[in-house]
Short mmCIF file of C-alpha atoms and ligand atoms in Angstrom, two decimals:
data_model
loop_
_atom_site.label_atom_id
_atom_site.label_comp_id
_atom_site.label_asym_id
_atom_site.label_seq_id
_atom_site.Cartn_x
_atom_site.Cartn_y
_atom_site.Cartn_z
CA MET L 21 0.00 0.00 0.00
CA SER L 22 1.45 3.37 -0.85
CA LEU L 23 0.11 6.84 -0.31
CA LYS L 24 1.70 10.08 -1.44
CA PHE L 25 0.98 13.64 -0.36
CA GLY L 26 2.91 15.54 -3.00
CA THR L 27 6.47 14.28 -2.76
CA LYS L 28 5.92 12.84 0.73
CA ASP L 29 5.59 9.08 1.00
CA VAL L 30 3.01 8.56 3.69
CA THR L 31 4.36 5.34 5.18
CA PRO L 32 2.56 3.79 6.90
CA PRO L 33 -0.58 5.27 5.30
CA VAL L 34 -1.69 6.76 8.58
CA VAL L 35 -2.78 10.29 9.48
CA LEU L 36 -3.24 11.64 13.00
CA ALA L 37 -6.65 13.30 12.79
CA PRO L 38 -6.73 17.01 13.52
CA MET L 39 -8.28 17.40 16.97
CA ALA L 40 -8.87 20.85 18.40
CA GLY L 41 -7.40 21.16 21.87
CA ILE L 42 -5.40 17.94 21.45
CA THR L 43 -3.08 17.78 18.42
CA ASN L 44 -0.76 20.57 19.44
CA VAL L 45 2.99 20.46 18.96
CA ALA L 46 3.49 18.49 22.19
CA PHE L 47 0.98 15.76 21.40
CA ARG L 48 2.19 15.52 17.81
CA ARG L 49 5.76 14.99 19.00
CA LEU L 50 4.65 12.27 21.40
CA CYS L 51 2.86 10.49 18.55
CA ARG L 52 5.56 11.12 15.94
CA GLU L 53 8.13 9.47 18.18
CA GLN L 54 6.10 6.26 17.90
CA GLY L 55 5.86 5.81 14.15
CA GLY L 56 5.60 7.23 10.66
CA GLY L 57 2.65 8.97 9.06
CA VAL L 58 1.25 12.48 8.82
CA TYR L 59 0.51 14.36 12.04
CA VAL L 60 -1.99 17.19 11.53
CA CYS L 61 -2.05 20.26 13.76
CA GLU L 62 -5.12 21.70 15.45
CA MET L 63 -7.64 23.41 13.22
CA ILE L 64 -6.78 26.97 12.28
CA THR L 65 -9.38 29.40 11.01
CA THR L 66 -8.48 31.15 7.76
CA ARG L 67 -9.58 34.57 8.99
CA ALA L 68 -7.55 34.36 12.19
CA LEU L 69 -4.53 33.34 10.13
CA VAL L 70 -4.75 36.15 7.58
CA GLU L 71 -5.41 38.63 10.38
CA ARG L 72 -2.31 37.27 12.10
CA ILE L 73 -4.03 36.81 15.45
CA PRO L 74 -1.12 36.10 17.84
CA LYS L 75 -2.76 33.04 19.42
CA THR L 76 -3.27 31.54 15.97
CA LEU L 77 0.29 32.23 14.89
CA LYS L 78 1.45 30.42 18.05
CA MET L 79 -0.77 27.47 17.22
CA ILE L 80 0.89 26.95 13.85
CA ALA L 81 4.37 26.77 15.33
CA PHE L 82 5.84 23.42 14.32
CA ALA L 83 8.78 21.70 15.98
CA ASP L 84 12.16 21.99 14.26
CA ASP L 85 12.19 18.29 13.53
CA GLU L 86 8.70 18.17 12.04
CA ASP L 87 9.77 17.40 8.52
CA PHE L 88 6.23 17.33 7.11
CA ARG L 89 4.28 20.17 8.65
CA SER L 90 0.59 19.47 8.23
CA LEU L 91 -1.92 22.22 8.88
CA GLN L 92 -5.70 22.10 8.88
CA LEU L 93 -7.67 25.16 7.83
CA TYR L 94 -11.30 25.99 8.45
CA GLY L 95 -12.80 28.56 6.09
CA VAL L 96 -16.12 29.44 4.45
CA ASP L 97 -15.06 32.25 2.15
CA PRO L 98 -13.19 31.31 -1.03
CA ALA L 99 -11.24 34.59 -1.05
CA VAL L 100 -10.18 34.40 2.60
CA THR L 101 -9.32 30.72 2.25
CA ALA L 102 -7.19 31.45 -0.81
CA ALA L 103 -5.49 34.32 1.03
CA ALA L 104 -4.70 32.00 3.96
CA VAL L 105 -3.30 29.33 1.64
CA ARG L 106 -1.23 31.96 -0.23
CA MET L 107 0.15 33.20 3.08
CA ILE L 108 1.14 29.64 4.05
CA ALA L 109 2.75 29.12 0.65
CA ASP L 110 4.55 32.47 0.46
CA GLU L 111 5.86 32.29 4.00
CA GLY L 112 6.67 28.57 3.95
CA LEU L 113 4.46 27.90 6.96
CA ALA L 114 3.47 24.30 6.16
CA ASP L 115 4.09 21.39 3.80
CA HIS L 116 0.51 20.14 3.61
CA ILE L 117 -2.89 21.76 3.99
CA ASP L 118 -6.13 20.02 4.86
CA LEU L 119 -9.48 21.79 4.62
CA ASN L 120 -12.07 21.07 7.29
CA PHE L 121 -15.60 20.36 6.06
CA GLY L 122 -16.53 18.05 8.90
CA CYS L 123 -17.08 20.18 11.98
CA PRO L 124 -20.56 19.40 13.41
CA VAL L 125 -20.55 22.00 16.20
CA PRO L 126 -23.88 23.90 16.21
CA LYS L 127 -22.27 27.33 16.36
CA VAL L 128 -20.50 26.46 13.09
CA THR L 129 -23.26 24.68 11.16
CA ARG L 130 -25.87 27.22 12.25
CA ARG L 131 -23.96 29.68 10.14
CA GLY L 132 -23.35 27.32 7.23
CA GLY L 133 -19.75 26.32 8.05
CA GLY L 134 -18.01 22.96 8.56
CA SER L 135 -20.15 19.95 7.82
CA ALA L 136 -23.03 22.14 6.56
CA LEU L 137 -20.97 23.61 3.76
CA PRO L 138 -20.66 20.81 1.16
CA TRP L 139 -24.46 20.95 0.76
CA ARG L 140 -23.90 24.30 -0.97
CA ARG L 141 -21.97 22.57 -3.71
CA LYS L 142 -21.03 25.63 -5.76
CA LEU L 143 -19.61 27.45 -2.77
CA PHE L 144 -17.81 24.26 -1.69
CA GLY L 145 -16.33 23.90 -5.17
CA ARG L 146 -15.17 27.50 -5.22
CA ILE L 147 -13.44 27.20 -1.85
CA VAL L 148 -11.62 24.02 -2.81
CA ARG L 149 -10.66 25.23 -6.30
CA GLU L 150 -9.29 28.54 -5.05
CA ALA L 151 -7.38 26.82 -2.24
CA VAL L 152 -5.84 24.28 -4.65
CA ALA L 153 -4.88 27.07 -7.06
CA ALA L 154 -3.21 29.05 -4.25
CA ALA L 155 -1.32 25.98 -2.97
CA ALA L 156 -0.17 24.71 -6.39
CA PRO L 157 2.66 27.19 -7.14
CA ALA L 158 4.41 26.17 -3.92
CA GLY L 159 3.77 22.48 -4.62
CA ILE L 160 1.78 22.12 -1.42
CA PRO L 161 -0.56 19.11 -1.49
CA LEU L 162 -4.08 20.00 -0.44
CA THR L 163 -6.57 17.51 0.96
CA ILE L 164 -10.10 17.82 2.31
CA LYS L 165 -11.77 16.14 5.25
CA MET L 166 -15.54 15.82 5.31
CA ARG L 167 -18.45 13.89 6.73
CA LYS L 168 -21.08 11.84 4.87
CA GLY L 169 -23.45 14.75 4.84
CA ILE L 170 -25.81 16.69 7.04
CA ASP L 171 -28.06 13.72 7.81
CA ASP L 172 -29.21 10.55 6.08
CA ASP L 173 -31.61 12.55 3.88
CA HIS L 174 -28.92 15.01 2.87
CA LEU L 175 -25.83 13.01 1.97
CA THR L 176 -23.15 14.87 0.07
CA TYR L 177 -19.95 12.86 0.30
CA VAL L 178 -19.79 11.28 -3.16
CA GLU L 179 -20.69 14.49 -4.95
CA ALA L 180 -18.35 16.54 -2.75
CA GLY L 181 -15.57 14.01 -3.30
CA LEU L 182 -16.01 14.31 -7.09
CA ILE L 183 -16.06 18.12 -6.90
CA ALA L 184 -12.89 18.12 -4.79
CA GLN L 185 -11.22 15.65 -7.17
CA ASP L 186 -12.09 17.87 -10.16
CA ALA L 187 -10.67 20.81 -8.24
CA GLY L 188 -7.33 18.99 -7.99
CA VAL L 189 -7.07 17.81 -4.39
CA THR L 190 -4.40 15.28 -3.48
CA ALA L 191 -6.70 13.10 -1.38
CA VAL L 192 -10.09 13.07 0.25
CA ALA L 193 -10.72 11.94 3.83
CA LEU L 194 -14.15 10.78 4.92
CA HIS L 195 -15.29 10.67 8.55
CA ALA L 196 -18.03 8.18 7.86
CA ARG L 197 -20.74 9.76 9.98
CA THR L 198 -23.29 12.45 9.23
CA ALA L 199 -23.19 15.76 11.06
CA GLU L 200 -26.40 14.71 12.79
CA GLN L 201 -24.62 11.69 14.28
CA ARG L 202 -21.89 13.88 15.77
CA TYR L 203 -19.71 11.18 17.40
CA SER L 204 -22.48 8.70 18.20
CA GLY L 205 -23.18 5.25 16.81
CA GLN L 206 -20.75 3.52 14.52
CA ALA L 207 -18.92 4.97 11.56
CA ASP L 208 -20.33 3.62 8.31
CA TRP L 209 -17.31 2.07 6.66
CA GLU L 210 -19.43 1.05 3.67
CA ALA L 211 -19.62 4.74 2.79
CA ILE L 212 -15.81 4.78 2.65
CA ALA L 213 -15.96 1.86 0.21
CA THR L 214 -18.55 3.70 -1.88
CA LEU L 215 -16.38 6.82 -2.01
CA LYS L 216 -13.33 4.76 -2.94
CA GLN L 217 -15.28 3.25 -5.85
CA ALA L 218 -16.33 6.70 -7.02
CA LEU L 219 -12.97 8.51 -6.93
CA ASP L 220 -9.60 8.18 -8.63
CA VAL L 221 -7.71 10.24 -6.06
CA PRO L 222 -6.70 8.48 -2.82
CA VAL L 223 -9.44 8.09 -0.23
CA LEU L 224 -8.63 8.12 3.47
CA GLY L 225 -11.03 6.37 5.81
CA ASN L 226 -11.87 7.83 9.18
CA GLY L 227 -14.00 6.74 12.08
CA ASP L 228 -13.71 4.21 14.89
CA ILE L 229 -10.16 2.98 14.50
CA TRP L 230 -9.45 2.00 18.10
CA GLU L 231 -6.74 -0.56 17.45
CA ALA L 232 -4.20 -1.16 14.68
CA SER L 233 -6.22 -4.22 13.68
CA ASP L 234 -9.19 -1.90 12.99
CA ALA L 235 -7.06 0.05 10.51
CA LEU L 236 -6.17 -3.15 8.66
CA ARG L 237 -9.81 -4.21 8.70
CA MET L 238 -10.93 -0.82 7.37
CA THR L 239 -8.45 -0.88 4.50
CA ALA L 240 -9.36 -4.47 3.63
CA LEU L 241 -13.12 -3.84 3.77
CA THR L 242 -13.20 -0.51 1.96
CA GLY L 243 -10.11 -0.48 -0.26
CA CYS L 244 -9.21 2.92 1.18
CA ASP L 245 -5.68 4.19 0.58
CA GLY L 246 -4.99 5.26 4.12
CA VAL L 247 -6.55 5.84 7.51
CA VAL L 248 -7.12 8.84 9.72
CA VAL L 249 -6.95 8.09 13.43
CA GLY L 250 -8.52 10.36 16.03
CA ARG L 251 -9.90 9.32 19.40
CA GLY L 252 -8.19 5.92 19.38
CA CYS L 253 -4.86 7.53 20.21
CA LEU L 254 -6.15 9.58 23.14
CA GLY L 255 -4.16 8.35 26.11
CA ARG L 256 -2.46 5.89 23.78
CA PRO L 257 0.10 7.62 21.57
CA TRP L 258 1.82 4.25 21.12
CA LEU L 259 -1.07 3.30 18.83
CA PHE L 260 1.08 4.83 16.06
CA ALA L 261 3.83 2.28 16.77
CA ASP L 262 1.23 -0.47 16.55
CA LEU L 263 -0.12 0.97 13.30
CA GLU L 264 3.32 1.09 11.72
CA ALA L 265 4.08 -2.46 12.82
CA ALA L 266 0.69 -3.77 11.68
CA PHE L 267 0.95 -2.19 8.23
CA THR L 268 4.40 -3.80 7.93
CA ASP L 269 3.37 -7.19 9.30
CA PRO L 270 -0.37 -7.85 9.54
CA SER L 271 0.19 -10.74 11.96
CA TYR L 272 1.75 -8.31 14.47
CA GLU L 273 0.45 -8.53 18.03
CA PRO L 274 0.49 -5.18 19.83
CA ARG L 275 2.81 -4.92 22.81
CA LEU L 276 0.74 -3.59 25.67
CA PRO L 277 2.50 -1.20 28.06
CA THR L 278 2.51 -1.72 31.80
CA LEU L 279 1.21 1.05 34.06
CA GLY L 280 4.85 2.05 34.73
CA GLU L 281 5.42 2.57 31.00
CA VAL L 282 2.16 4.51 30.70
CA ALA L 283 3.21 6.71 33.62
CA ALA L 284 6.51 7.47 31.88
CA ILE L 285 4.61 8.59 28.75
CA MET L 286 2.20 10.66 30.85
CA SER L 287 5.10 12.46 32.46
CA ARG L 288 6.75 13.07 29.10
CA HIS L 289 3.47 14.38 27.65
CA ALA L 290 3.09 16.86 30.49
CA HIS L 291 6.72 18.00 30.21
CA LEU L 292 6.31 18.53 26.45
CA LEU L 293 3.14 20.56 27.03
CA VAL L 294 4.84 22.77 29.58
CA GLU L 295 7.73 23.30 27.16
CA ALA L 296 5.40 24.10 24.27
CA LEU L 297 3.18 26.48 26.22
CA GLU L 298 6.18 27.95 28.00
CA ASP L 299 4.20 27.95 31.21
CA GLU L 300 4.03 25.21 33.86
CA LYS L 301 0.57 26.10 35.11
CA HIS L 302 -0.99 26.17 31.63
CA GLY L 303 0.86 23.07 30.51
CA CYS L 304 -0.35 21.15 33.57
CA ALA L 305 -3.90 22.44 33.14
CA ASP L 306 -3.87 21.31 29.52
CA PHE L 307 -2.54 17.89 30.53
CA ARG L 308 -5.38 17.23 33.00
CA LYS L 309 -7.88 16.32 30.29
CA HIS L 310 -5.61 13.46 29.16
CA VAL L 311 -5.36 11.77 32.59
CA ALA L 312 -8.58 9.74 32.41
CA TRP L 313 -7.70 8.52 28.91
CA TYR L 314 -4.27 7.30 29.98
CA LEU L 315 -5.67 5.50 33.04
CA LYS L 316 -8.78 4.06 31.36
CA GLY L 317 -9.34 0.53 32.63
CA PHE L 318 -6.36 0.45 35.02
CA PRO L 319 -7.33 -0.32 38.62
CA VAL L 320 -6.21 3.01 40.03
CA GLY L 321 -8.08 4.33 43.05
CA GLY L 322 -10.49 7.24 42.76
CA GLU L 323 -8.53 9.54 44.99
CA LEU L 324 -5.28 9.17 43.07
CA ARG L 325 -7.17 9.60 39.78
CA ARG L 326 -8.80 12.78 41.05
CA SER L 327 -5.50 14.18 42.30
CA LEU L 328 -3.83 13.42 38.96
CA ALA L 329 -6.67 15.20 37.14
CA MET L 330 -6.03 18.32 39.22
CA ILE L 331 -2.23 18.67 39.04
CA ARG L 332 -0.75 22.15 39.06
CA SER L 333 2.93 21.34 38.68
CA LEU L 334 5.21 18.77 37.08
CA THR L 335 6.66 17.83 40.47
CA GLU L 336 3.18 17.15 41.78
CA LEU L 337 2.46 15.01 38.70
CA ASP L 338 5.68 13.01 39.01
CA ASP L 339 5.13 12.46 42.76
CA LEU L 340 1.63 11.15 42.11
CA LEU L 341 2.76 8.95 39.20
CA ALA L 342 5.36 7.42 41.53
CA LYS L 343 2.47 6.10 43.66
CA LEU L 344 1.15 3.96 40.78
CA ASP L 345 2.06 0.27 40.68
CA PRO L 346 4.44 0.15 37.71
CA ALA L 347 4.01 -3.59 37.22
CA LEU L 348 0.25 -3.49 36.60
CA PRO L 349 -0.45 -4.98 33.15
CA PHE L 350 -2.44 -3.09 30.54
CA PRO L 351 -6.20 -3.75 30.98
CA ARG L 352 -7.18 -5.86 27.97
CA GLU L 353 -10.83 -4.96 28.47
CA ALA L 354 -10.00 -1.35 27.55
CA LEU L 355 -8.87 -2.47 24.09
CA GLY L 356 -11.20 -1.72 21.21
CA GLN L 357 -13.33 0.52 23.41
CA PRO L 358 -14.42 4.04 22.37
CA ARG L 359 -12.66 6.88 24.14
CA GLY L 360 -13.09 10.63 23.95
CA ARG L 361 -16.28 12.11 22.54
CA VAL L 362 -19.17 9.69 22.08
CA ASN L 363 -22.01 12.18 22.41
CA ALA L 364 -25.61 11.61 21.31
CA PRO L 365 -26.90 12.52 17.86
CA GLY L 366 -28.55 15.91 17.51
CA LYS L 367 -30.51 17.74 14.85
CA VAL L 368 -28.17 19.93 12.82
CA SER L 369 -28.75 23.66 13.20
CA LEU L 370 -28.58 25.33 9.80
CA PRO L 371 -29.13 28.85 8.49
CA TYR L 372 -32.69 29.60 7.40
CA GLY L 373 -33.43 28.11 3.98
CA TRP L 374 -30.03 26.40 3.75
CA LEU L 375 -31.40 23.12 2.45
CA ASP L 376 -33.59 24.71 -0.21
CA SER L 377 -30.94 26.10 -2.51
CA ARG L 378 -27.94 23.93 -3.16
CA ASP L 379 -26.52 26.16 -5.85
CA ASP L 380 -26.57 29.42 -3.96
CA ASP L 381 -22.91 30.28 -3.52
CA THR L 382 -23.28 33.31 -1.29
CA VAL L 383 -20.64 33.26 1.44
CA PRO L 384 -22.45 32.64 4.74
CA GLU L 385 -22.09 35.56 7.06
CA GLY L 386 -20.47 35.19 10.44
CA ALA L 387 -19.52 31.56 9.88
CA GLU L 388 -15.85 32.30 10.29
CA MET L 389 -14.96 31.68 13.89
CA GLU L 390 -12.55 34.16 15.41
CA ASN L 391 -10.84 31.50 17.46
CA SER L 392 -8.76 28.75 16.03
CA GLY L 393 -9.09 25.26 17.36
CA GLY L 394 -12.45 25.85 19.02
C1 FMN Q 8 -11.59 16.52 20.68
C2 FMN Q 8 -11.81 16.45 19.21
C3 FMN Q 8 -11.50 17.54 18.41
C4 FMN Q 8 -11.69 17.49 17.02
N1 FMN Q 8 -11.31 18.55 16.27
C5 FMN Q 8 -11.36 18.44 14.91
C6 FMN Q 8 -10.86 19.47 14.08
O1 FMN Q 8 -10.40 20.52 14.55
N2 FMN Q 8 -10.90 19.30 12.74
C7 FMN Q 8 -11.44 18.16 12.17
O2 FMN Q 8 -11.47 18.02 10.94
N3 FMN Q 8 -11.93 17.18 12.94
C8 FMN Q 8 -11.88 17.29 14.28
N4 FMN Q 8 -12.31 16.23 15.05
C9 FMN Q 8 -12.80 15.03 14.40
C10 FMN Q 8 -11.65 14.02 14.20
O3 FMN Q 8 -10.65 14.55 13.36
C11 FMN Q 8 -12.17 12.70 13.58
O4 FMN Q 8 -12.73 12.98 12.33
C12 FMN Q 8 -13.24 12.03 14.44
O5 FMN Q 8 -12.85 12.02 15.80
C13 FMN Q 8 -13.52 10.62 13.98
O6 FMN Q 8 -12.38 9.84 14.01
P1 FMN Q 8 -12.11 8.80 15.22
O7 FMN Q 8 -13.29 7.86 15.29
O8 FMN Q 8 -10.83 8.13 14.85
O9 FMN Q 8 -12.04 9.60 16.44
C14 FMN Q 8 -12.19 16.30 16.43
C15 FMN Q 8 -12.51 15.21 17.23
C16 FMN Q 8 -12.33 15.26 18.60
C17 FMN Q 8 -12.67 14.04 19.44
#
């Protein structure tokens, strides 16, 4: 299996899914140290980038050793999106750009952004075409990431995939859920197979890869050219080592870390966050959300768990981690289990009349969020 993003050989054919609030420079390093692939940064809004909002410029800082800097953009305006891509190209800010058409958050879809946008196919086509044109002179590969559609009665993924392909994208990633599903239920891998049948450009499958074996199953079932892995690596950055090994040798059996090994990775994660945020308090606060994911299924008492989820300093973290039993084996029952967001489905809020006119290509007003990564 081989996947190329421009001149980059994506080996193994694995992409760390962009996750707002998670895939910052620290988490990417932790994952990159485990295996090959493409590691996408947190979502950046095109307007915040072109307006050079300081917080956004900080968010697109890549590590010196990130040799394939992958950046996800969220935009709803073809002109602003093109300006953001031109800025990235002219200033050499990234080596790969992904466009986000999958965000299901009500404050985004209510204004016609994210997963609501492909329904307006002309506007969608304009955004993708202008972005590809702006990226091309610098040889930057451009991909898109989308959902199946708004809901089961308003599916867009095959048509959007064809539009994106015509526009010249390098690959198309499908999170095989509708916006209405949010993160509930099971991803519909058959939709990934359908998209693969319909397109000539590489298709990346996304949704519910919890173990390396799931990635192999998804590629076998759907014929997809690569996989995008999100929640499965929360609290388990070593999943990328498993993925690399499994794509090399499908009979590979994952090596499960002991609690001592997990504690060492937790400590490293927190140290990297503090280094990246240049502030111990903020780094520790950011780390707290990862604690429950790392400890999922381990028999660790409630009090220690709670204390770990409230750490304020690295010394406090390391002291608490030292209280864990390092020999405890990894809980097999936690394997293959969902982690992270699993929220219930919800009706998709859309702008008035959004569903009635697919070919209206007016730029939706106010759909650009000011904050990146939100
Ligand atoms: C905390 C969190 C933040 C996310 N942020 C983004 C984002 O900024 N851009 C995006 O395209 N998808 C985002 N996603 C969706 C993931 O990239 C991915 O499509 C989704 O989680 C399904 O893949 P999974 O089943 O492997 O988790 C986010 C998901 C989570 C859980």
